[in-house]
Coordinates of C-alpha atoms in Angstrom, one line a residue:
R183 CA -0.5 15.6 -81.2
S184 CA -1.4 16.0 -84.9
E185 CA -1.7 12.3 -85.6
G186 CA -4.7 11.2 -86.9
L187 CA -6.2 14.8 -87.3
I188 CA -6.5 16.3 -90.9
L189 CA -6.1 20.0 -91.0
L190 CA -7.8 22.9 -92.9
S191 CA -5.9 26.3 -93.3
G192 CA -8.8 27.8 -91.6
G193 CA -10.9 30.3 -94.1
P194 CA -11.1 33.9 -93.8
D195 CA -11.5 34.1 -90.0
G196 CA -8.7 31.6 -89.6
P197 CA -5.1 32.6 -89.1
V198 CA -3.9 32.7 -92.6
D199 CA -6.3 34.6 -94.9
P200 CA -6.0 37.6 -93.2
L201 CA -2.5 38.0 -93.7
F202 CA -3.0 37.8 -97.6
A203 CA -6.1 40.2 -97.1
Q204 CA -3.8 42.6 -95.3
S205 CA -0.8 42.2 -97.9
R206 CA 1.5 40.3 -96.2
P207 CA 2.0 37.4 -98.4
G208 CA 5.6 36.4 -96.8
D209 CA 4.0 36.0 -93.2
A210 CA 0.9 33.9 -94.9
N211 CA 3.2 31.7 -96.7
Q212 CA 5.3 31.0 -93.8
A213 CA 2.1 30.0 -91.5
L214 CA 1.0 27.7 -94.5
T215 CA 4.5 26.1 -94.3
T216 CA 4.4 25.6 -90.8
M217 CA 1.0 23.9 -91.1
K218 CA 2.4 21.4 -94.1
A219 CA 5.3 20.7 -91.9
V220 CA 3.2 19.5 -88.9
F221 CA 0.3 17.7 -91.0
G222 CA 2.0 16.4 -94.1
D223 CA -0.4 14.9 -96.5
R224 CA -3.4 15.6 -93.9
F225 CA -3.1 19.5 -94.5
Y226 CA -5.6 21.5 -96.8
V227 CA -5.8 24.9 -98.1
E228 CA -9.5 26.2 -97.5
L229 CA -11.5 28.3 -99.8
Q230 CA -14.6 29.9 -98.8
R231 CA -16.8 32.1 -101.3
H232 CA -19.5 33.8 -99.1
G233 CA -19.1 37.3 -101.0
R234 CA -17.1 38.5 -98.4
P235 CA -14.5 41.2 -100.0
E236 CA -11.5 39.7 -97.7
E237 CA -12.3 36.0 -99.2
A238 CA -11.5 37.5 -102.8
R239 CA -8.3 39.2 -101.7
A240 CA -7.3 36.1 -99.9
E241 CA -8.2 33.6 -102.5
P242 CA -5.4 34.2 -105.3
G243 CA -2.4 33.9 -102.9
L244 CA -4.1 30.6 -101.3
V245 CA -4.2 29.0 -104.7
E246 CA -0.7 30.1 -105.6
W247 CA 0.9 28.8 -102.8
A248 CA -1.1 25.5 -102.9
Y249 CA -0.3 24.8 -106.4
A250 CA 3.4 25.5 -105.7
N251 CA 3.7 23.2 -102.7
D252 CA 1.6 20.4 -104.0
V253 CA -0.9 20.9 -101.2
P254 CA -4.8 20.1 -102.0
L255 CA -7.5 22.8 -102.1
V256 CA -10.8 22.3 -100.5
A257 CA -14.2 24.0 -101.0
T258 CA -16.1 24.7 -97.8
N259 CA -19.1 26.7 -96.4
D260 CA -19.5 28.3 -93.3
V261 CA -23.0 27.0 -92.4
Y262 CA -25.0 28.9 -90.1
Y263 CA -28.7 27.9 -91.2
A264 CA -30.0 25.0 -93.0
K265 CA -32.0 26.9 -95.8
A266 CA -31.4 29.8 -98.0
A267 CA -34.8 31.6 -96.6
Q268 CA -33.4 31.4 -93.3
A269 CA -30.9 34.2 -93.7
R270 CA -33.1 36.6 -92.6
S271 CA -34.2 35.1 -89.3
H272 CA -30.3 34.2 -88.8
D273 CA -29.8 38.1 -89.1
A274 CA -32.7 38.9 -86.5
L275 CA -30.6 36.3 -84.2
L276 CA -27.7 37.9 -84.4
C277 CA -29.5 41.3 -83.4
I278 CA -30.7 39.5 -80.2
A279 CA -27.6 38.4 -79.2
D280 CA -26.0 41.8 -80.1
G281 CA -28.9 44.0 -78.7
A282 CA -29.3 45.8 -82.0
F283 CA -31.9 46.2 -84.9
T284 CA -32.1 44.9 -88.1
G285 CA -32.3 48.5 -89.6
Q286 CA -29.0 49.6 -87.7
E287 CA -26.2 50.6 -89.8
D288 CA -23.2 50.0 -87.5
R289 CA -23.8 46.2 -86.3
R290 CA -23.0 42.7 -87.2
R291 CA -23.8 41.5 -90.2
V292 CA -23.2 38.6 -92.1
T293 CA -24.0 37.8 -95.8
D294 CA -26.9 35.4 -97.0
Q295 CA -24.8 32.6 -98.4
H296 CA -24.3 30.5 -95.5
W297 CA -26.7 27.9 -95.9
F298 CA -26.2 24.3 -96.3
K299 CA -25.6 24.3 -99.9
P300 CA -26.2 20.9 -101.8
A301 CA -23.3 19.7 -104.0
A302 CA -24.7 20.9 -106.9
D303 CA -24.7 24.4 -105.8
M304 CA -20.8 24.3 -104.3
R305 CA -19.6 22.9 -108.0
T306 CA -21.2 25.6 -109.5
L307 CA -20.0 28.2 -107.1
F308 CA -16.4 26.7 -107.6
A309 CA -16.8 25.7 -111.3
D310 CA -13.5 27.1 -112.0
L311 CA -11.9 24.7 -109.2
P312 CA -13.5 21.3 -109.5
E313 CA -10.7 19.8 -107.8
A314 CA -11.7 21.9 -104.5
C315 CA -15.4 20.3 -104.4
D316 CA -13.6 16.7 -105.2
N317 CA -11.3 16.8 -102.2
T318 CA -14.2 17.4 -100.1
L319 CA -15.2 13.8 -100.7
D320 CA -11.5 12.8 -100.2
I321 CA -11.5 14.3 -96.8
A322 CA -15.2 12.6 -96.0
R323 CA -13.3 8.7 -97.1
R324 CA -10.6 9.6 -94.8
C325 CA -12.4 10.2 -91.8
A326 CA -14.0 7.6 -89.5
F327 CA -16.0 8.1 -86.7
L328 CA -18.1 5.2 -84.6
V329 CA -20.2 5.8 -81.5
Q330 CA -18.8 2.9 -79.0
T331 CA -21.4 1.7 -76.7
R332 CA -19.9 1.3 -73.1
A333 CA -20.6 1.1 -69.3
P334 CA -20.8 4.2 -67.2
I335 CA -17.1 5.4 -66.4
L336 CA -17.2 5.8 -62.5
P337 CA -14.2 7.4 -60.4
R338 CA -12.5 5.2 -58.2
F339 CA -12.9 5.4 -54.5
D340 CA -9.7 5.6 -52.7
T341 CA -10.2 3.0 -49.3
G342 CA -7.3 4.0 -47.7
A343 CA -7.4 0.9 -46.0
G344 CA -6.1 -1.5 -48.8
R345 CA -9.5 -3.0 -49.5
S346 CA -11.2 -3.2 -52.7
E347 CA -14.3 -0.9 -53.3
D348 CA -16.5 -4.4 -52.7
D349 CA -14.8 -5.0 -49.6
E350 CA -14.9 -1.6 -48.3
L351 CA -18.8 -1.0 -49.0
A352 CA -19.5 -4.5 -47.3
H353 CA -17.3 -3.2 -44.2
Q354 CA -19.0 0.1 -44.2
A355 CA -22.4 -1.1 -44.4
R356 CA -22.2 -3.6 -41.9
E357 CA -20.7 -0.9 -39.3
G358 CA -23.1 1.5 -40.5
L359 CA -26.0 -0.8 -39.5
K360 CA -24.6 -1.6 -36.3
V361 CA -24.8 2.2 -35.2
R362 CA -28.0 2.6 -36.8
L363 CA -29.5 -0.6 -34.9
A364 CA -28.1 0.8 -31.7
Q365 CA -29.8 4.4 -32.1
V366 CA -33.4 3.2 -33.1
T367 CA -36.0 0.4 -32.0
P368 CA -35.9 -1.7 -35.1
A369 CA -38.9 -1.8 -37.2
A370 CA -38.5 -5.8 -37.6
P371 CA -36.4 -8.5 -36.5
E372 CA -32.8 -7.3 -36.6
E373 CA -32.2 -10.7 -38.9
D374 CA -34.4 -9.1 -41.3
Y375 CA -32.3 -6.4 -41.3
W376 CA -29.0 -8.4 -41.5
K377 CA -30.5 -10.6 -44.3
R378 CA -32.0 -7.1 -46.4
L379 CA -28.5 -5.7 -46.0
E380 CA -26.5 -8.5 -47.4
W381 CA -28.8 -9.2 -50.0
E382 CA -28.3 -5.6 -51.1
V383 CA -24.6 -5.6 -50.9
S384 CA -24.5 -8.3 -53.3
I385 CA -26.8 -6.7 -56.0
I386 CA -24.5 -3.5 -55.5
Q387 CA -21.5 -5.4 -56.2
Q388 CA -22.9 -7.4 -58.8
M389 CA -23.9 -4.7 -60.9
G390 CA -20.6 -2.9 -60.2
F391 CA -21.5 0.1 -57.8
P392 CA -19.9 -0.1 -54.8
G393 CA -17.7 2.9 -55.5
Y394 CA -20.8 5.0 -56.4
F395 CA -22.4 4.1 -52.8
L396 CA -19.1 5.2 -51.3
I397 CA -18.6 8.3 -53.0
V398 CA -21.9 9.7 -52.4
S399 CA -21.6 8.5 -48.4
D400 CA -18.2 10.4 -48.2
F401 CA -19.2 13.9 -49.3
I402 CA -22.6 13.5 -47.2
K403 CA -20.5 12.3 -44.2
W404 CA -18.2 15.2 -44.8
A405 CA -20.9 17.9 -45.2
K406 CA -23.0 16.7 -42.0
S407 CA -19.5 16.8 -40.0
H408 CA -19.1 20.4 -41.1
G409 CA -22.7 21.2 -39.8
I410 CA -23.8 21.5 -43.7
P411 CA -27.6 20.5 -43.4
V412 CA -28.5 17.7 -45.5
G413 CA -31.8 16.4 -46.5
P414 CA -33.1 12.8 -45.1
G415 CA -33.4 11.6 -48.6
R416 CA -36.3 11.5 -51.0
G417 CA -36.9 9.5 -54.5
S418 CA -36.2 5.9 -55.0
G419 CA -33.2 5.8 -53.0
A420 CA -34.6 6.1 -49.7
G421 CA -35.8 2.6 -50.4
S422 CA -32.0 1.3 -50.1
L423 CA -30.8 -0.4 -46.4
V424 CA -27.2 0.2 -47.4
A425 CA -28.2 4.0 -48.1
W426 CA -29.5 4.2 -44.5
S427 CA -26.4 2.1 -43.3
L428 CA -23.9 4.5 -44.8
T429 CA -26.0 7.7 -43.7
I430 CA -26.6 8.8 -47.4
T431 CA -30.3 8.7 -46.2
D432 CA -32.1 8.9 -42.9
L433 CA -34.9 6.9 -43.6
D434 CA -35.4 3.2 -42.3
P435 CA -36.5 1.3 -45.6
L436 CA -37.8 -1.8 -43.3
R437 CA -40.0 0.8 -41.0
F438 CA -41.6 2.6 -44.2
G439 CA -42.0 -0.8 -46.3
L440 CA -40.0 0.9 -49.0
L441 CA -38.6 -1.0 -51.8
F442 CA -34.9 -1.3 -52.8
E443 CA -36.0 -2.8 -56.2
R444 CA -37.5 0.6 -56.9
F445 CA -33.8 2.1 -57.0
L446 CA -31.6 -0.5 -58.0
N447 CA -32.5 -3.8 -60.1
P448 CA -30.5 -6.0 -61.8
E449 CA -33.6 -7.1 -64.3
R450 CA -33.3 -3.4 -65.6
V451 CA -29.9 -2.3 -65.4
S452 CA -29.3 1.4 -64.8
M453 CA -27.3 4.1 -63.1
P454 CA -28.4 4.4 -59.5
D455 CA -29.6 8.1 -58.7
F456 CA -29.5 9.5 -55.2
D457 CA -31.5 12.8 -55.1
I458 CA -29.6 14.8 -52.3
D459 CA -30.5 17.9 -51.0
F460 CA -27.6 20.3 -49.4
C461 CA -28.0 23.7 -47.8
Q462 CA -28.0 26.3 -50.5
E463 CA -25.9 28.6 -48.6
R464 CA -23.2 26.0 -48.3
R465 CA -23.4 24.0 -51.3
E466 CA -20.2 25.2 -52.8
E467 CA -18.3 24.2 -49.8
V468 CA -19.3 20.5 -50.4
I469 CA -18.3 21.0 -54.3
S470 CA -15.1 22.4 -53.0
Y471 CA -14.3 19.3 -51.0
V472 CA -15.4 16.9 -54.0
Q473 CA -12.8 18.7 -55.9
Q474 CA -10.2 18.5 -53.3
R475 CA -10.8 14.7 -52.8
Y476 CA -10.9 13.6 -56.7
G477 CA -9.1 16.4 -58.2
S478 CA -10.4 20.0 -59.7
D479 CA -9.9 18.5 -63.0
R480 CA -11.9 15.6 -62.6
V481 CA -15.1 17.5 -61.4
A482 CA -17.2 19.8 -63.1
Q483 CA -20.7 21.1 -63.2
I484 CA -23.5 20.4 -66.3
I485 CA -24.3 22.7 -68.8
T486 CA -27.9 23.8 -69.3
F487 CA -29.5 25.6 -72.2
G488 CA -32.2 28.3 -71.9
T489 CA -34.4 28.4 -75.3
L490 CA -36.5 30.7 -76.7
Q491 CA -40.1 30.3 -75.8
A492 CA -42.8 31.5 -77.8
R493 CA -43.7 34.7 -75.8
A494 CA -40.1 35.6 -75.3
V495 CA -39.2 34.9 -78.9
L496 CA -42.0 37.2 -79.9
R497 CA -40.9 40.2 -77.9
D498 CA -37.0 39.7 -79.1
V499 CA -37.9 39.8 -82.7
G500 CA -40.4 42.4 -82.2
R501 CA -37.6 44.8 -80.6
V502 CA -35.1 44.0 -83.2
L503 CA -37.5 44.9 -86.0
Q504 CA -38.4 48.0 -84.1
M505 CA -42.0 47.2 -83.9
P506 CA -44.3 49.3 -81.4
L507 CA -43.8 47.9 -77.9
G508 CA -47.6 47.8 -76.9
Q509 CA -48.5 46.1 -80.3
V510 CA -45.6 43.3 -79.6
D511 CA -47.0 42.9 -76.0
R512 CA -50.5 42.5 -77.0
L513 CA -49.5 39.7 -79.4
A514 CA -47.2 38.2 -77.0
K515 CA -50.2 37.9 -74.8
M516 CA -52.2 36.2 -77.1
V517 CA -49.8 33.0 -76.7
P518 CA -51.3 31.3 -73.5
A519 CA -49.2 31.1 -70.4
N520 CA -48.8 27.5 -69.4
P521 CA -45.3 26.8 -67.7
A522 CA -46.4 22.9 -66.9
N523 CA -47.0 22.4 -70.7
P524 CA -45.9 25.0 -72.6
V525 CA -47.7 26.2 -76.0
T526 CA -45.8 26.7 -78.9
L527 CA -46.1 29.8 -81.2
A528 CA -47.2 27.3 -84.1
Q529 CA -50.1 25.8 -81.6
A530 CA -50.9 29.6 -80.4
I531 CA -51.6 30.7 -84.3
E532 CA -53.5 27.7 -84.7
L533 CA -55.7 28.0 -81.5
E534 CA -55.8 31.8 -81.5
P535 CA -57.9 33.8 -84.6
R536 CA -56.8 37.1 -83.4
L537 CA -53.3 36.3 -84.0
R538 CA -54.1 34.9 -87.5
E539 CA -55.8 38.0 -88.3
A540 CA -53.2 40.2 -87.5
R541 CA -50.8 38.2 -89.5
D542 CA -53.3 38.5 -92.5
N543 CA -53.6 42.1 -92.4
E544 CA -50.4 43.5 -91.5
K545 CA -47.2 42.5 -93.3
S546 CA -44.9 43.4 -90.3
V547 CA -46.8 40.9 -87.9
E548 CA -46.7 38.4 -90.9
T549 CA -42.7 39.0 -90.8
L550 CA -42.8 39.1 -87.0
L551 CA -44.3 35.5 -86.7
D552 CA -42.6 34.0 -89.6
T553 CA -39.1 35.2 -88.0
A554 CA -40.1 34.1 -84.8
L555 CA -41.3 30.6 -85.8
E556 CA -37.9 30.1 -87.4
L557 CA -36.3 31.0 -83.8
E558 CA -38.5 29.3 -81.4
G559 CA -36.7 26.6 -79.5
L560 CA -33.2 27.8 -80.2
Y561 CA -30.6 28.1 -77.3
R562 CA -30.7 31.5 -76.3
N563 CA -28.2 31.2 -73.3
A564 CA -25.9 28.7 -71.5
S565 CA -25.8 28.3 -67.9
T566 CA -25.2 25.6 -65.2
H567 CA -27.7 22.9 -63.9
A568 CA -29.0 23.6 -60.7
A569 CA -27.8 20.3 -59.1
G570 CA -25.5 18.1 -61.3
I571 CA -22.3 17.4 -60.6
V572 CA -20.1 15.3 -62.8
I573 CA -16.6 13.4 -61.1
G574 CA -14.5 11.6 -63.5
D575 CA -11.9 8.6 -63.2
R576 CA -9.4 11.1 -65.4
P577 CA -9.2 14.6 -66.3
L578 CA -12.5 15.5 -67.8
V579 CA -11.2 17.0 -71.2
E580 CA -10.2 13.5 -72.0
L581 CA -14.0 12.6 -71.8
T582 CA -15.9 15.7 -72.7
P583 CA -15.7 19.2 -73.9
L584 CA -16.0 21.8 -71.0
Y585 CA -17.6 25.2 -70.7
K586 CA -16.3 28.2 -68.6
D587 CA -19.1 29.9 -67.1
P588 CA -17.8 33.4 -66.4
R589 CA -20.0 33.5 -62.9
S590 CA -18.4 30.2 -61.5
T591 CA -14.9 29.0 -60.7
I592 CA -16.1 25.9 -61.8
P593 CA -15.9 24.4 -65.2
A594 CA -19.3 22.8 -66.8
T595 CA -19.6 20.0 -69.4
Q596 CA -20.5 20.8 -73.0
F597 CA -23.0 18.0 -72.9
N598 CA -26.1 18.6 -70.9
M599 CA -28.7 16.0 -69.1

């Protein structure tokens, strides 16, 4: 599994440095030897200098082993923020995450050297080991990455009847339309329904989406057969006669004059998107069915990220700075509350003279606002999308990194929508 990969030894939080720092050179050397045996000339001994005591304790052993075993050194910096001036804001962010205060002694701290240092700064830092900086370029030259454009990867629908997806879609749509027309009084001549159906089927086949329609129809039919309430359909998908025939929707598009082209148009190629509403109390049953149908390793929810918004970030930063609660609350309420069009902190400062006055008159408020401006918009927590589910044609770990939400048994993609 190491083919095509470059390995660095890991730095002070990796598997090797702590062994040297704990005066266990034999174990450390053995770990390095194992890494070299697996990765060969694609292995580098990593050095970091953030001012941590354990880095200084480990470095002599790392350098000695690298020289003795003809393994190149490489200098790295563990980057947490872009600029040196952001160290204070990052420290506040750690306190927000840990429920601590900046003035607290017994809390997590890092040095102020975790910024994105330019090459000149790194060469100054490693002036005694210039080859460690040179080798960063060596690694860069050995790396190649190209984002390839491709069509969406759609899971295959098992027809169970030996038919192709194209044939199965046409078969189910025709049979479904017969049932629909027998149940209602048609809003137009039946000939119009059949012409519309065949035209839609041909467009869906031409664009390569029969499987999508069949998959959606399958789990909706399953839900309805198990007494799970399903919405009648909303959005542009209600304009599809094929969707009505497959019971994806319960709206006759000819009766209501709805256009299929609003949903799927060969002149504007994009993924179709059905808006489907399931009973909230039994939604998990539908997801479980999809997992059983396509494989639990091929089904995932979609991650979402909560961000630090203007009012919330003021309160969070005010708390970790141990400012008076009443003062912070008054300042936070100066930010207009508009959920439909949230006001940023920078906009609020520009619009609200009382905020500017407080900033100009009190050093603590200036620190609060400056820190909050740096942190606003950053991700605060991960959750799962309220509706989205991903189904793959292969194990999803081959397509996307996954996240395990401790509140759910279903993994989530680490890519959001």
